[in-house]
Coordinates of C-alpha atoms and ligand atoms in Angstrom, one line a residue:
M349 CA 242.8 75.4 193.0
K350 CA 246.5 76.2 193.0
K351 CA 248.8 73.7 191.2
D352 CA 250.3 72.3 194.4
T353 CA 246.9 71.7 195.9
L354 CA 245.7 70.1 192.7
L355 CA 248.7 67.8 192.5
T356 CA 247.9 66.6 196.0
H357 CA 244.2 65.9 195.5
A358 CA 243.6 65.1 191.8
G359 CA 242.7 61.5 190.9
R360 CA 241.6 60.5 194.4
T361 CA 237.9 60.3 193.8
S362 CA 237.6 56.6 192.7
P363 CA 235.0 54.5 194.6
Y364 CA 237.4 51.6 194.2
F365 CA 239.9 52.9 196.8
S366 CA 237.8 52.5 199.9
G367 CA 239.2 55.6 201.4
S368 CA 242.9 54.7 201.1
V369 CA 244.9 57.8 200.2
N370 CA 246.7 56.0 197.4
P371 CA 245.0 53.7 194.9
P372 CA 245.6 50.0 195.3
V373 CA 247.9 48.5 192.6
Y374 CA 245.5 46.6 190.5
H375 CA 247.3 43.6 189.0
V376 CA 244.6 42.5 186.6
S377 CA 244.0 41.1 183.2
T378 CA 240.5 39.5 183.6
V379 CA 237.6 41.5 185.0
T380 CA 234.5 39.4 185.7
F381 CA 230.9 40.4 185.6
P382 CA 227.9 39.1 187.5
T383 CA 225.6 39.2 184.5
M384 CA 225.7 39.5 180.7
A385 CA 223.9 42.8 180.9
A386 CA 226.6 44.2 183.3
M387 CA 229.3 42.9 180.8
A388 CA 227.6 44.6 177.9
D389 CA 227.2 47.9 179.8
A390 CA 230.9 48.0 180.7
Q391 CA 232.0 47.3 177.1
G392 CA 229.4 49.8 175.8
D393 CA 231.0 52.5 177.9
H394 CA 234.4 51.6 176.6
L395 CA 236.0 55.1 177.1
N396 CA 235.3 55.2 180.9
S397 CA 234.8 51.7 182.2
F398 CA 237.0 49.0 183.7
Y399 CA 236.3 45.8 181.8
Y400 CA 239.7 44.3 180.7
G401 CA 243.2 44.9 182.1
R402 CA 244.7 46.0 178.8
I403 CA 242.1 48.8 178.4
G404 CA 242.8 50.4 181.8
T405 CA 242.5 49.6 185.5
P406 CA 241.4 51.8 188.5
T407 CA 245.1 52.5 189.1
T408 CA 245.8 53.7 185.5
M409 CA 242.5 55.6 185.6
A410 CA 243.5 57.4 188.8
F411 CA 246.8 58.4 187.2
E412 CA 245.1 59.6 184.1
E413 CA 242.6 61.7 186.0
A414 CA 245.3 63.3 188.0
V415 CA 247.5 64.1 184.9
A416 CA 244.5 65.5 183.1
A417 CA 243.9 67.9 186.0
A418 CA 247.6 68.8 186.3
E419 CA 247.9 69.5 182.6
G420 CA 244.7 71.5 182.5
G421 CA 243.2 69.2 179.9
E422 CA 240.0 67.2 179.9
R423 CA 241.1 63.6 179.3
T424 CA 244.4 61.8 179.6
I425 CA 245.5 58.4 178.3
A426 CA 248.5 56.7 179.9
L427 CA 250.9 54.9 177.6
P428 CA 253.8 52.6 178.2
S429 CA 256.5 55.2 177.5
G430 CA 257.0 58.8 176.3
L431 CA 257.8 57.5 172.9
A432 CA 254.7 55.4 172.8
A433 CA 252.7 58.5 173.6
I434 CA 254.4 60.3 170.7
A435 CA 253.8 57.4 168.3
A436 CA 250.2 57.0 169.4
T437 CA 249.6 60.7 168.8
L438 CA 251.2 60.8 165.4
T439 CA 249.3 57.8 164.2
A440 CA 245.9 58.7 165.8
F441 CA 245.7 62.1 164.2
T442 CA 247.0 61.4 160.7
A443 CA 246.0 59.3 157.8
P444 CA 247.6 58.3 154.4
G445 CA 247.7 61.4 152.2
D446 CA 248.1 63.8 155.1
H447 CA 251.0 66.3 155.5
I448 CA 252.4 67.2 158.9
L449 CA 254.8 69.8 160.1
V450 CA 257.4 68.8 162.7
S451 CA 259.8 71.1 164.6
D452 CA 263.4 70.5 163.6
G453 CA 264.2 70.6 167.3
V454 CA 262.2 67.4 168.3
Y455 CA 263.6 64.5 170.3
G456 CA 265.6 62.2 168.0
P457 CA 263.4 59.1 168.2
T458 CA 260.3 61.3 167.4
R459 CA 262.0 62.1 164.1
T460 CA 263.0 58.5 163.6
F461 CA 259.3 57.5 164.1
C462 CA 258.3 60.1 161.5
Q463 CA 260.9 58.9 159.0
D464 CA 260.6 55.2 159.4
I465 CA 256.9 54.6 160.3
L466 CA 254.8 57.6 159.4
K467 CA 256.2 58.1 156.0
K468 CA 255.7 54.3 155.3
N469 CA 252.1 54.9 156.3
G470 CA 251.7 57.5 153.5
V471 CA 252.0 60.6 155.7
A472 CA 254.3 63.4 154.3
V473 CA 256.5 64.8 157.0
E474 CA 258.1 68.2 156.6
Y475 CA 260.4 69.8 159.2
F476 CA 260.2 73.4 160.1
H477 CA 262.7 75.8 161.8
P478 CA 262.0 75.7 165.6
L479 CA 262.1 79.5 165.6
A480 CA 259.6 79.9 162.7
G481 CA 256.8 81.3 164.9
E482 CA 254.1 82.9 162.6
N483 CA 256.5 82.4 159.6
I484 CA 255.4 78.8 159.6
A485 CA 252.3 79.9 157.5
P486 CA 253.8 79.4 154.0
L487 CA 254.6 75.7 154.9
F488 CA 250.9 74.8 155.2
K489 CA 249.3 72.8 152.4
P490 CA 245.6 72.0 152.0
N491 CA 246.3 68.5 153.5
T492 CA 248.3 69.7 156.5
R493 CA 246.6 68.0 159.5
L494 CA 249.0 68.4 162.4
V495 CA 251.9 70.5 163.7
F496 CA 254.2 68.9 166.2
C497 CA 256.2 71.1 168.5
E498 CA 258.7 70.6 171.3
S499 CA 259.8 73.7 173.3
P500 CA 262.6 74.1 174.3
G501 CA 264.1 71.9 171.6
S502 CA 265.8 68.6 172.5
L503 CA 269.5 69.1 172.9
T504 CA 269.5 72.7 171.4
F505 CA 267.0 74.3 173.8
E506 CA 265.5 76.8 171.4
M507 CA 262.2 78.3 172.6
Q508 CA 259.3 78.0 170.1
D509 CA 256.6 80.7 169.9
I510 CA 253.8 78.2 170.4
P511 CA 250.9 80.7 170.6
A512 CA 251.9 82.1 167.2
I513 CA 252.3 78.7 165.6
A514 CA 249.0 77.5 167.1
A515 CA 247.2 80.6 165.8
V516 CA 248.4 79.9 162.2
A517 CA 247.7 76.1 162.5
H518 CA 244.2 76.7 163.8
A519 CA 243.4 79.2 161.1
K520 CA 244.5 76.6 158.6
G521 CA 242.4 73.8 160.2
A522 CA 245.3 71.8 161.7
L523 CA 245.8 70.5 165.2
V524 CA 248.8 71.3 167.4
A525 CA 250.5 68.5 169.4
A526 CA 253.5 69.2 171.6
D527 CA 256.0 67.2 173.6
C528 CA 255.8 69.2 176.9
T529 CA 258.1 67.0 179.0
W530 CA 260.8 69.7 179.6
A531 CA 258.6 72.0 181.7
S532 CA 256.4 69.2 183.2
P533 CA 252.8 70.1 184.0
V534 CA 254.1 72.4 186.7
F535 CA 255.9 75.0 184.6
F536 CA 253.7 75.1 181.4
R537 CA 250.0 75.2 180.8
P538 CA 249.7 73.7 177.3
F539 CA 246.0 74.4 176.7
E540 CA 246.3 78.1 177.5
K541 CA 249.0 78.4 174.9
G542 CA 247.1 76.9 172.0
I543 CA 248.2 73.3 172.2
D544 CA 245.4 70.7 171.4
I545 CA 247.4 67.6 172.4
S546 CA 250.0 67.6 175.2
I547 CA 252.5 64.8 175.6
Q548 CA 254.5 64.0 178.6
A549 CA 257.3 61.5 178.8
A550 CA 256.2 60.8 182.4
T551 CA 259.3 58.6 182.7
K552 CA 261.1 62.0 183.4
Y553 CA 259.9 64.5 185.9
I554 CA 256.4 63.0 186.7
V555 CA 257.8 59.6 187.8
G556 CA 260.8 61.6 189.0
H557 CA 262.8 58.7 190.5
S558 CA 264.3 56.9 187.4
D559 CA 262.4 53.7 188.1
A560 CA 259.5 53.5 185.7
M561 CA 258.7 54.0 182.0
L562 CA 255.5 55.9 181.3
G563 CA 253.9 58.4 178.9
T564 CA 250.8 60.4 178.8
V565 CA 248.7 62.1 176.1
T566 CA 246.3 64.8 177.4
T567 CA 243.6 66.4 175.2
S568 CA 240.0 67.6 175.0
A569 CA 237.0 65.3 175.6
E570 CA 236.3 65.7 171.9
L571 CA 239.7 64.5 170.6
Y572 CA 240.2 61.9 173.4
P573 CA 238.3 59.0 171.7
Q574 CA 240.6 59.3 168.7
I575 CA 243.7 58.7 170.7
K576 CA 242.2 56.2 173.1
T577 CA 240.8 54.0 170.3
T578 CA 244.1 54.1 168.4
A579 CA 246.0 53.1 171.5
V580 CA 243.5 50.2 172.2
K581 CA 243.9 49.0 168.6
Y582 CA 247.7 48.9 168.9
G583 CA 247.4 47.0 172.2
Y584 CA 249.3 49.6 174.2
S585 CA 248.9 48.9 177.9
V586 CA 250.3 50.4 181.0
G587 CA 251.4 48.2 184.0
A588 CA 249.7 48.9 187.3
E589 CA 253.1 49.4 189.1
E590 CA 254.1 52.0 186.6
A591 CA 250.8 53.9 186.9
Y592 CA 251.1 53.8 190.6
L593 CA 254.7 55.2 190.5
G594 CA 253.5 57.9 188.1
L595 CA 250.8 58.9 190.5
R596 CA 253.1 58.8 193.4
G597 CA 255.7 61.0 191.6
L598 CA 253.0 63.5 190.7
R599 CA 252.2 64.1 194.3
S600 CA 255.6 65.7 194.9
L601 CA 256.1 67.1 191.4
G602 CA 255.5 70.8 192.5
A603 CA 258.1 70.7 195.3
R604 CA 260.6 68.8 193.2
M605 CA 260.3 71.2 190.2
K606 CA 260.9 74.2 192.4
Q607 CA 264.1 72.7 193.7
H608 CA 265.2 71.4 190.2
Q609 CA 264.7 75.0 188.9
E610 CA 266.8 76.5 191.7
N611 CA 269.6 73.9 191.5
G612 CA 269.6 74.0 187.7
L613 CA 269.9 77.8 187.5
A614 CA 272.7 77.8 190.2
V615 CA 274.8 75.4 188.2
A616 CA 274.0 77.1 184.9
R617 CA 275.0 80.5 186.2
W618 CA 278.2 79.1 187.6
L619 CA 279.0 77.5 184.2
Q620 CA 278.4 80.8 182.4
G621 CA 281.3 82.3 184.4
R622 CA 283.8 79.5 183.5
P623 CA 286.5 80.1 180.9
E624 CA 286.0 76.5 179.6
V625 CA 282.4 77.2 178.6
A626 CA 281.5 79.0 175.4
H627 CA 277.8 79.0 175.8
V628 CA 275.1 77.8 178.2
L629 CA 271.8 76.8 176.5
H630 CA 269.2 77.5 179.2
P631 CA 266.1 79.6 178.4
G632 CA 265.7 80.4 182.1
L633 CA 268.8 82.6 182.0
P634 CA 268.0 86.2 181.2
D635 CA 270.6 86.5 178.4
D636 CA 269.4 83.4 176.6
P637 CA 267.9 84.3 173.2
G638 CA 264.8 82.3 174.1
H639 CA 264.3 84.0 177.4
P640 CA 261.6 86.5 176.3
V641 CA 259.4 83.7 175.0
F642 CA 260.2 81.6 178.0
A643 CA 259.3 84.5 180.4
R644 CA 256.0 85.1 178.5
D645 CA 254.8 81.5 178.2
F646 CA 256.4 79.4 181.0
L647 CA 255.9 79.5 184.8
G648 CA 259.4 78.3 185.5
A649 CA 262.4 76.3 184.2
S650 CA 263.3 72.6 184.7
S651 CA 266.9 71.6 185.2
L652 CA 267.8 70.1 181.8
F653 CA 270.1 72.3 179.7
G654 CA 272.9 72.4 177.3
V655 CA 276.5 73.5 177.6
I656 CA 278.8 74.2 174.6
L657 CA 282.5 74.0 175.7
E658 CA 285.3 75.9 174.1
P659 CA 286.9 73.9 171.3
Y660 CA 288.6 71.3 173.4
P661 CA 289.6 68.0 171.8
E662 CA 287.0 65.3 172.2
E663 CA 289.5 63.2 174.3
A664 CA 289.8 66.0 176.9
M665 CA 286.0 66.2 177.2
V666 CA 285.9 62.4 177.6
Q667 CA 288.5 62.6 180.4
M668 CA 286.4 65.3 182.1
I669 CA 283.1 63.4 182.0
D670 CA 284.7 60.1 183.1
S671 CA 286.2 61.8 186.1
L672 CA 282.8 63.2 187.5
K673 CA 281.6 61.6 190.7
L674 CA 278.1 63.1 191.1
F675 CA 277.1 63.5 187.5
S676 CA 276.4 60.0 186.1
L677 CA 276.3 59.2 182.5
G678 CA 272.8 58.3 181.4
F679 CA 270.4 58.8 178.5
S680 CA 267.4 59.8 180.6
W681 CA 266.6 62.8 182.9
G682 CA 264.0 64.1 185.3
G683 CA 265.0 61.9 188.2
F684 CA 266.3 63.1 191.6
E685 CA 269.9 62.5 190.4
S686 CA 272.2 64.5 188.3
L687 CA 273.2 63.3 184.8
I688 CA 275.5 64.3 182.0
M689 CA 275.7 63.3 178.4
Y690 CA 277.7 64.2 175.3
T691 CA 275.4 65.2 172.5
T692 CA 275.7 65.7 168.8
P693 CA 272.7 67.8 167.8
G694 CA 274.1 68.5 164.3
I695 CA 273.3 65.0 163.1
V696 CA 269.6 65.4 163.8
R697 CA 268.8 68.8 162.3
T698 CA 267.8 69.5 158.7
T699 CA 266.6 73.1 158.5
V700 CA 269.5 74.6 160.4
L701 CA 273.1 73.6 160.6
W702 CA 274.4 73.3 164.2
N703 CA 277.7 75.0 164.2
A704 CA 279.1 74.6 167.7
D705 CA 282.9 74.7 167.6
G706 CA 283.3 72.8 170.8
P707 CA 281.8 69.7 172.3
T708 CA 278.2 70.0 173.4
L709 CA 277.0 68.5 176.7
R710 CA 273.5 68.0 178.2
L711 CA 273.2 68.3 181.9
H712 CA 270.3 67.3 184.1
V713 CA 270.7 68.9 187.5
G714 CA 269.2 66.7 190.3
L715 CA 268.2 67.4 193.8
E716 CA 271.7 67.2 195.3
D717 CA 273.1 70.4 197.0
P718 CA 274.3 72.6 194.0
E719 CA 277.5 73.4 195.9
D720 CA 278.5 69.7 195.7
L721 CA 277.6 69.6 192.0
I722 CA 279.6 72.7 191.2
A723 CA 282.6 71.2 193.1
D724 CA 282.3 68.0 191.0
L725 CA 282.2 70.0 187.8
E726 CA 285.1 72.2 188.9
A727 CA 287.2 69.1 189.5
G728 CA 286.1 67.9 186.1
F729 CA 287.3 71.1 184.5
E730 CA 290.7 70.7 186.2
R731 CA 290.9 67.3 184.4
L732 CA 289.8 68.9 181.1
N733 CA 292.6 71.5 181.4
A734 CA 295.2 69.0 182.6
F735 CA 294.7 67.2 179.3
I736 CA 295.8 70.3 177.4
Y737 CA 298.5 71.9 179.5
Ligands
LIG991 C1 261.9 65.2 175.2 C2 261.7 63.8 175.3 N1 260.5 63.3 174.9 C3 260.2 62.0 174.9 C4 261.1 61.1 175.4 C5 260.8 59.6 175.4 O1 260.4 59.2 176.6 P1 260.5 57.6 177.0 O2 262.0 57.4 177.2 O3 259.7 57.5 178.2 O4 260.0 56.8 175.8 C6 262.4 61.5 175.9 C7 263.3 60.6 176.4 O5 264.5 60.9 176.6 C8 262.6 62.9 175.8 O6 263.8 63.4 176.1

């Protein structure tokens, strides 16, 4: 089945739906049973059954089934946020005394979790250069259990050679987990590229409307019990409304991603031609250093990318951003609306120095008409230049 067909049909097989196209929103904590035997059966089949609201409901299960199909994995667990999905993965697949390798390009709070929680749990965390590829090999130790990737990197957008990293990791007996949120399940097939555990901050493109927090971890049937039982022990639980919104977002994900890609590239290309811009960090652009890896491994580009401005003073950049009408200031991305943010990647990198001379911005291009977005940025640049001249 092609991806768009799959996104339309996956997760609609549950007998609980009575033929409705969408699942009911199950607001439930207590599930009751007619007999003690039925209760024991449900609890005995704890990876699949519906026996207590915290463990999962028919709504969360429908969402999980659909995400597993979209990601090309065997099982998915829904978690209350993208960060919860990252934290559950990092704790489920490590133990005290283990060593893990984490890309230096990961999302800031992933690093904070490693520094403040994993290390306290006795796990040694080492950061590797995002462009290491097969050169990651010398960093492995006999106790290296997991490699954590994110491609392209948060804020800096470097493309990782995931198949090369995965080949080394598997030869050394380690698992590969990756935050695959940027491409969404539409533009990247994690399990065909050597990833064992794929994470989505479903809050972003999957939900797609900036109105719910949600995360997913997708993996094989073999590894799934490890993540599921860890999440259950922590008490992680996903609200029925959130699961419903995630599933609803998934239905239009294919169409939205195509438009995000087109709009993002239109704005990125226009920015490349502007004298105020030193560099556009977008692996979908043919002259981006990560483009060959992007073209080999990805099926398309999302609409989140970086822009390094010429060395304007920070106050000028602030004036520009504050003047924008269509790009709102916001920490998130992946919704239908355009967003902009001032970023400081240098303070969250350890293996490489981030030497941008000018201010660095992150843009999320929404589903507005790109001509309007370009006009908004053009007016913003006028404001930027007015500050100087
Ligand atoms: C790449 C990436 N991964 C994970 C997350 C965390 O997702 P959530 O905000 O749902 O916890 C974010 C949030 O910005 C992100 O940008």
